[in-house]
Amino acid sequence: MQVFTLNEGTYSVNATKKFVPFNPETDQFKDRPGSLFVNVQPFLVQLKDSLVLIDTGLGYSDAEGNLILHNNIRKAGFDPDDIDYVLMSHLHFDHSGGMVHHVGDSMELSFPHATYVIQRGEWEGAFTNTSSSYHTDIFDFLQRNAQLLFVEDSGDFTPEISYELTGAHTPFHQTFLLTEGSEKVFFGGDVLPEPEELVKKFIAKYDFDGRKAMELREEYGIKAAAENWTCLFYHGKSKSTGKVERIDGAFKVI
Ligand SMILES: [Zn+2]
């Protein structure tokens, strides 16, 4: 199993929930008071029998109009048309924007040959949720054009890929565990978006159920250390992947 981090850049996000590109070399943190600074990075995982994309980023394009996500997949040595599964932790815009892209005035599927795997409750909630984090035009388009696999609760849909309904960040957020041989790769989505969230214990305001998210991070940390998981951190700045050590009850990500 091989993992590629597809970094879409660093962004600041404030109460408006808009993601504004932040260039650490030319922009100043102090010029954006009240903002959170995050990386946005989907992951590409090559399994023996399938090529898997985990979450899709904001779907921003470069100056030439090419999707940054497509550029990153090509740089990793693959073609966007070769993606078999797009696994979605949840449908907030910073995770779902890249499911589609704009060509001129029209929308196109970013991964026309893939099956998009979505938790059913998240999908249904996305249409009725009034939060600006959900861009329903994307979901309308997907409904008509994409191959969609709706999963419910927790389970697996291939021998290698299992999903777990966690709630916590959104009511129907899910995480993924990919297993091949003795290797285990865990994607915690926005329940475990950064390695620091394992080290510090806190309730985050941006979670639907912050206490549950905090408890889940503890549970995942324990399992990750015990089972030697490689964890993927979607918003991680200091690192995008890592293994977890637990010493005297405290976590360290290496
Ligand atoms: Zn996010």
GROMACS .gro file of C-alpha atoms and ligand atoms in nm:
model
  255
    1MET     CA    1   0.000   0.000   0.000
    2GLN     CA    2   0.139   0.336  -0.097
    3VAL     CA    3   0.013   0.672   0.028
    4PHE     CA    4   0.056   1.007  -0.149
    5THR     CA    5  -0.029   1.341   0.014
    6LEU     CA    6  -0.199   1.573  -0.236
    7ASN     CA    7  -0.139   1.914  -0.081
    8GLU     CA    8  -0.374   2.182  -0.210
    9GLY     CA    9  -0.209   2.458  -0.006
   10THR     CA   10  -0.241   2.650   0.319
   11TYR     CA   11  -0.554   2.855   0.387
   12SER     CA   12  -0.698   3.083   0.649
   13VAL     CA   13  -1.060   3.039   0.744
   14ASN     CA   14  -1.269   3.267   0.963
   15ALA     CA   15  -1.634   3.293   1.068
   16THR     CA   16  -1.741   3.340   0.704
   17LYS     CA   17  -1.615   2.981   0.642
   18LYS     CA   18  -1.440   3.096   0.323
   19PHE     CA   19  -1.099   2.941   0.263
   20VAL     CA   20  -0.853   3.212   0.160
   21PRO     CA   21  -0.514   3.102   0.020
   22PHE     CA   22  -0.229   3.183   0.257
   23ASN     CA   23   0.126   3.191   0.132
   24PRO     CA   24   0.355   3.150   0.438
   25GLU     CA   25   0.637   3.319   0.247
   26THR     CA   26   0.457   3.643   0.160
   27ASP     CA   27   0.145   3.661   0.383
   28GLN     CA   28   0.139   3.750   0.754
   29PHE     CA   29  -0.061   3.561   1.018
   30LYS     CA   30  -0.130   3.889   1.201
   31ASP     CA   31  -0.308   4.034   0.898
   32ARG     CA   32  -0.586   3.778   0.939
   33PRO     CA   33  -0.708   3.811   1.297
   34GLY     CA   34  -0.968   3.561   1.415
   35SER     CA   35  -0.863   3.311   1.150
   36LEU     CA   36  -0.766   2.949   1.178
   37PHE     CA   37  -0.480   2.837   0.953
   38VAL     CA   38  -0.500   2.495   0.797
   39ASN     CA   39  -0.356   2.289   0.520
   40VAL     CA   40  -0.592   2.113   0.284
   41GLN     CA   41  -0.464   1.778   0.166
   42PRO     CA   42  -0.653   1.487   0.017
   43PHE     CA   43  -0.473   1.152  -0.001
   44LEU     CA   44  -0.419   0.905  -0.280
   45VAL     CA   45  -0.376   0.543  -0.176
   46GLN     CA   46  -0.261   0.274  -0.412
   47LEU     CA   47  -0.389  -0.065  -0.306
   48LYS     CA   48  -0.306  -0.386  -0.491
   49ASP     CA   49  -0.640  -0.391  -0.674
   50SER     CA   50  -0.762  -0.034  -0.660
   51LEU     CA   51  -0.666   0.331  -0.658
   52VAL     CA   52  -0.840   0.531  -0.388
   53LEU     CA   53  -0.876   0.904  -0.330
   54ILE     CA   54  -0.970   1.017   0.022
   55ASP     CA   55  -1.163   1.346   0.032
   56THR     CA   56  -1.125   1.589  -0.254
   57GLY     CA   57  -1.013   1.929  -0.124
   58LEU     CA   58  -1.156   2.266  -0.221
   59GLY     CA   59  -1.138   2.203  -0.593
   60TYR     CA   60  -0.935   2.515  -0.665
   61SER     CA   61  -0.758   2.553  -0.998
   62ASP     CA   62  -0.414   2.685  -1.093
   63ALA     CA   63  -0.353   2.992  -1.310
   64GLU     CA   64  -0.398   2.781  -1.625
   65GLY     CA   65  -0.738   2.661  -1.510
   66ASN     CA   66  -0.626   2.309  -1.421
   67LEU     CA   67  -0.757   2.152  -1.102
   68ILE     CA   68  -0.475   2.151  -0.844
   69LEU     CA   69  -0.600   1.808  -0.735
   70HIS     CA   70  -0.558   1.671  -1.087
   71ASN     CA   71  -0.208   1.821  -1.109
   72ASN     CA   72  -0.114   1.654  -0.781
   73ILE     CA   73  -0.248   1.315  -0.889
   74ARG     CA   74  -0.046   1.337  -1.211
   75LYS     CA   75   0.264   1.443  -1.018
   76ALA     CA   76   0.223   1.127  -0.809
   77GLY     CA   77   0.234   0.930  -1.135
   78PHE     CA   78  -0.137   0.852  -1.183
   79ASP     CA   79  -0.424   0.972  -1.397
   80PRO     CA   80  -0.749   1.111  -1.248
   81ASP     CA   81  -0.940   0.871  -1.475
   82ASP     CA   82  -0.776   0.578  -1.295
   83ILE     CA   83  -0.932   0.653  -0.956
   84ASP     CA   84  -1.165   0.367  -0.857
   85TYR     CA   85  -1.307   0.502  -0.532
   86VAL     CA   86  -1.348   0.849  -0.386
   87LEU     CA   87  -1.399   0.808  -0.013
   88MET     CA   88  -1.578   1.101   0.151
   89SER     CA   89  -1.548   1.162   0.526
   90HIS     CA   90  -1.818   1.430   0.507
   91LEU     CA   91  -1.938   1.692   0.261
   92HIS     CA   92  -1.816   2.027   0.394
   93PHE     CA   93  -1.684   2.233   0.106
   94ASP     CA   94  -1.315   2.202   0.199
   95HIS     CA   95  -1.353   1.824   0.157
   96SER     CA   96  -1.604   1.802  -0.128
   97GLY     CA   97  -1.522   2.096  -0.358
   98GLY     CA   98  -1.293   1.882  -0.575
   99MET     CA   99  -1.554   1.614  -0.645
  100VAL     CA  100  -1.642   1.827  -0.948
  101HIS     CA  101  -1.473   2.102  -1.142
  102HIS     CA  102  -1.576   2.376  -1.379
  103VAL     CA  103  -1.491   2.368  -1.748
  104GLY     CA  104  -1.602   2.699  -1.894
  105ASP     CA  105  -1.956   2.746  -1.771
  106SER     CA  106  -2.032   2.383  -1.710
  107MET     CA  107  -1.959   2.143  -1.429
  108GLU     CA  108  -1.782   1.813  -1.483
  109LEU     CA  109  -1.706   1.516  -1.262
  110SER     CA  110  -1.344   1.530  -1.151
  111PHE     CA  111  -1.331   1.149  -1.138
  112PRO     CA  112  -1.565   1.018  -1.406
  113HIS     CA  113  -1.473   0.651  -1.358
  114ALA     CA  114  -1.484   0.648  -0.980
  115THR     CA  115  -1.747   0.539  -0.735
  116TYR     CA  116  -1.804   0.813  -0.478
  117VAL     CA  117  -1.854   0.658  -0.132
  118ILE     CA  118  -2.071   0.872   0.096
  119GLN     CA  119  -2.244   0.813   0.429
  120ARG     CA  120  -2.617   0.827   0.355
  121GLY     CA  121  -2.710   1.057   0.644
  122GLU     CA  122  -2.439   1.304   0.544
  123TRP     CA  123  -2.573   1.310   0.189
  124GLU     CA  124  -2.933   1.363   0.297
  125GLY     CA  125  -2.832   1.626   0.552
  126ALA     CA  126  -2.626   1.815   0.297
  127PHE     CA  127  -2.933   1.903   0.091
  128THR     CA  128  -3.131   2.045   0.383
  129ASN     CA  129  -2.849   2.195   0.589
  130THR     CA  130  -2.848   2.572   0.561
  131SER     CA  131  -2.480   2.605   0.660
  132SER     CA  132  -2.262   2.777   0.400
  133SER     CA  133  -2.023   2.482   0.437
  134TYR     CA  134  -2.250   2.276   0.211
  135HIS     CA  135  -2.256   2.371  -0.158
  136THR     CA  136  -2.566   2.195  -0.282
  137ASP     CA  137  -2.502   2.267  -0.652
  138ILE     CA  138  -2.222   2.009  -0.630
  139PHE     CA  139  -2.454   1.746  -0.484
  140ASP     CA  140  -2.729   1.815  -0.739
  141PHE     CA  141  -2.476   1.756  -1.013
  142LEU     CA  142  -2.341   1.439  -0.852
  143GLN     CA  143  -2.689   1.297  -0.808
  144ARG     CA  144  -2.747   1.319  -1.181
  145ASN     CA  145  -2.403   1.224  -1.307
  146ALA     CA  146  -2.190   1.027  -1.065
  147GLN     CA  147  -2.175   0.668  -0.959
  148LEU     CA  148  -2.263   0.695  -0.591
  149LEU     CA  149  -2.234   0.434  -0.320
  150PHE     CA  150  -2.424   0.524  -0.006
  151VAL     CA  151  -2.303   0.345   0.303
  152GLU     CA  152  -2.477   0.334   0.639
  153ASP     CA  153  -2.350   0.288   0.994
  154SER     CA  154  -2.015   0.106   0.993
  155GLY     CA  155  -1.887  -0.179   0.779
  156ASP     CA  156  -1.675  -0.251   0.475
  157PHE     CA  157  -1.741  -0.247   0.103
  158THR     CA  158  -1.424  -0.419  -0.016
  159PRO     CA  159  -1.204  -0.658   0.186
  160GLU     CA  160  -0.950  -0.373   0.225
  161ILE     CA  161  -1.169  -0.069   0.293
  162SER     CA  162  -1.381  -0.026   0.604
  163TYR     CA  163  -1.574   0.279   0.720
  164GLU     CA  164  -1.698   0.384   1.059
  165LEU     CA  165  -1.984   0.624   1.127
  166THR     CA  166  -1.851   0.858   1.393
  167GLY     CA  167  -2.070   1.165   1.388
  168ALA     CA  168  -1.898   1.424   1.610
  169HIS     CA  169  -1.766   1.669   1.348
  170THR     CA  170  -2.096   1.652   1.155
  171PRO     CA  171  -2.387   1.426   1.258
  172PHE     CA  172  -2.287   1.168   0.993
  173HIS     CA  173  -1.913   1.212   0.960
  174GLN     CA  174  -1.724   0.888   0.887
  175THR     CA  175  -1.365   0.765   0.910
  176PHE     CA  176  -1.187   0.502   0.700
  177LEU     CA  177  -0.942   0.222   0.773
  178LEU     CA  178  -0.754   0.063   0.482
  179THR     CA  179  -0.590  -0.271   0.544
  180GLU     CA  180  -0.355  -0.467   0.323
  181GLY     CA  181  -0.144  -0.747   0.466
  182SER     CA  182  -0.007  -0.619   0.794
  183GLU     CA  183  -0.039  -0.253   0.692
  184LYS     CA  184  -0.316  -0.031   0.827
  185VAL     CA  185  -0.382   0.322   0.708
  186PHE     CA  186  -0.634   0.534   0.899
  187PHE     CA  187  -0.812   0.846   0.779
  188GLY     CA  188  -0.982   1.031   1.063
  189GLY     CA  189  -1.118   1.316   0.851
  190ASP     CA  190  -1.210   1.615   1.065
  191VAL     CA  191  -1.240   1.409   1.382
  192LEU     CA  192  -0.859   1.379   1.370
  193PRO     CA  193  -0.750   1.652   1.126
  194GLU     CA  194  -0.411   1.740   1.274
  195PRO     CA  195  -0.152   1.543   1.476
  196GLU     CA  196  -0.156   1.811   1.748
  197GLU     CA  197  -0.518   1.723   1.825
  198LEU     CA  198  -0.397   1.390   1.967
  199VAL     CA  199  -0.138   1.555   2.187
  200LYS     CA  200  -0.361   1.828   2.333
  201LYS     CA  201  -0.700   1.735   2.476
  202PHE     CA  202  -0.969   1.992   2.400
  203ILE     CA  203  -1.325   2.044   2.284
  204ALA     CA  204  -1.333   2.225   1.949
  205LYS     CA  205  -1.600   2.483   1.870
  206TYR     CA  206  -1.615   2.384   1.504
  207ASP     CA  207  -1.740   2.033   1.584
  208PHE     CA  208  -2.108   1.940   1.589
  209ASP     CA  209  -2.040   1.739   1.907
  210GLY     CA  210  -1.702   1.853   2.040
  211ARG     CA  211  -1.699   1.625   2.343
  212LYS     CA  212  -1.761   1.318   2.131
  213ALA     CA  213  -1.488   1.422   1.887
  214MET     CA  214  -1.244   1.460   2.177
  215GLU     CA  215  -1.334   1.114   2.309
  216LEU     CA  216  -1.301   0.959   1.964
  217ARG     CA  217  -0.953   1.110   1.920
  218GLU     CA  218  -0.849   0.938   2.243
  219GLU     CA  219  -0.995   0.605   2.125
  220TYR     CA  220  -0.830   0.631   1.784
  221GLY     CA  221  -0.498   0.729   1.941
  222ILE     CA  222  -0.502   0.417   2.157
  223LYS     CA  223  -0.587   0.191   1.862
  224ALA     CA  224  -0.336   0.363   1.633
  225ALA     CA  225  -0.056   0.303   1.883
  226ALA     CA  226  -0.160  -0.056   1.958
  227GLU     CA  227  -0.208  -0.159   1.593
  228ASN     CA  228   0.070   0.047   1.434
  229TRP     CA  229  -0.164   0.251   1.214
  230THR     CA  230  -0.034   0.509   0.971
  231CYS     CA  231  -0.262   0.809   1.034
  232LEU     CA  232  -0.345   1.059   0.759
  233PHE     CA  233  -0.401   1.418   0.874
  234TYR     CA  234  -0.614   1.611   0.626
  235HIS     CA  235  -0.548   1.954   0.778
  236GLY     CA  236  -0.205   1.878   0.928
  237LYS     CA  237   0.063   2.146   0.893
  238SER     CA  238   0.356   1.997   1.088
  239LYS     CA  239   0.302   1.658   0.922
  240SER     CA  240   0.047   1.498   0.694
  241THR     CA  241   0.104   1.134   0.796
  242GLY     CA  242   0.238   0.971   1.109
  243LYS     CA  243   0.242   0.682   1.352
  244VAL     CA  244   0.130   0.716   1.710
  245GLU     CA  245   0.317   0.626   2.026
  246ARG     CA  246   0.152   0.615   2.366
  247ILE     CA  247   0.377   0.668   2.663
  248ASP     CA  248   0.227   0.692   3.013
  249GLY     CA  249  -0.112   0.776   2.861
  250ALA     CA  250   0.025   1.062   2.648
  251PHE     CA  251   0.034   1.047   2.269
  252LYS     CA  252   0.324   1.133   2.048
  253VAL     CA  253   0.300   1.138   1.669
  254ILE     CA  254   0.617   1.037   1.489
  255ZN      ZN  255  -1.219   2.021   0.705
   0.00000   0.00000   0.00000
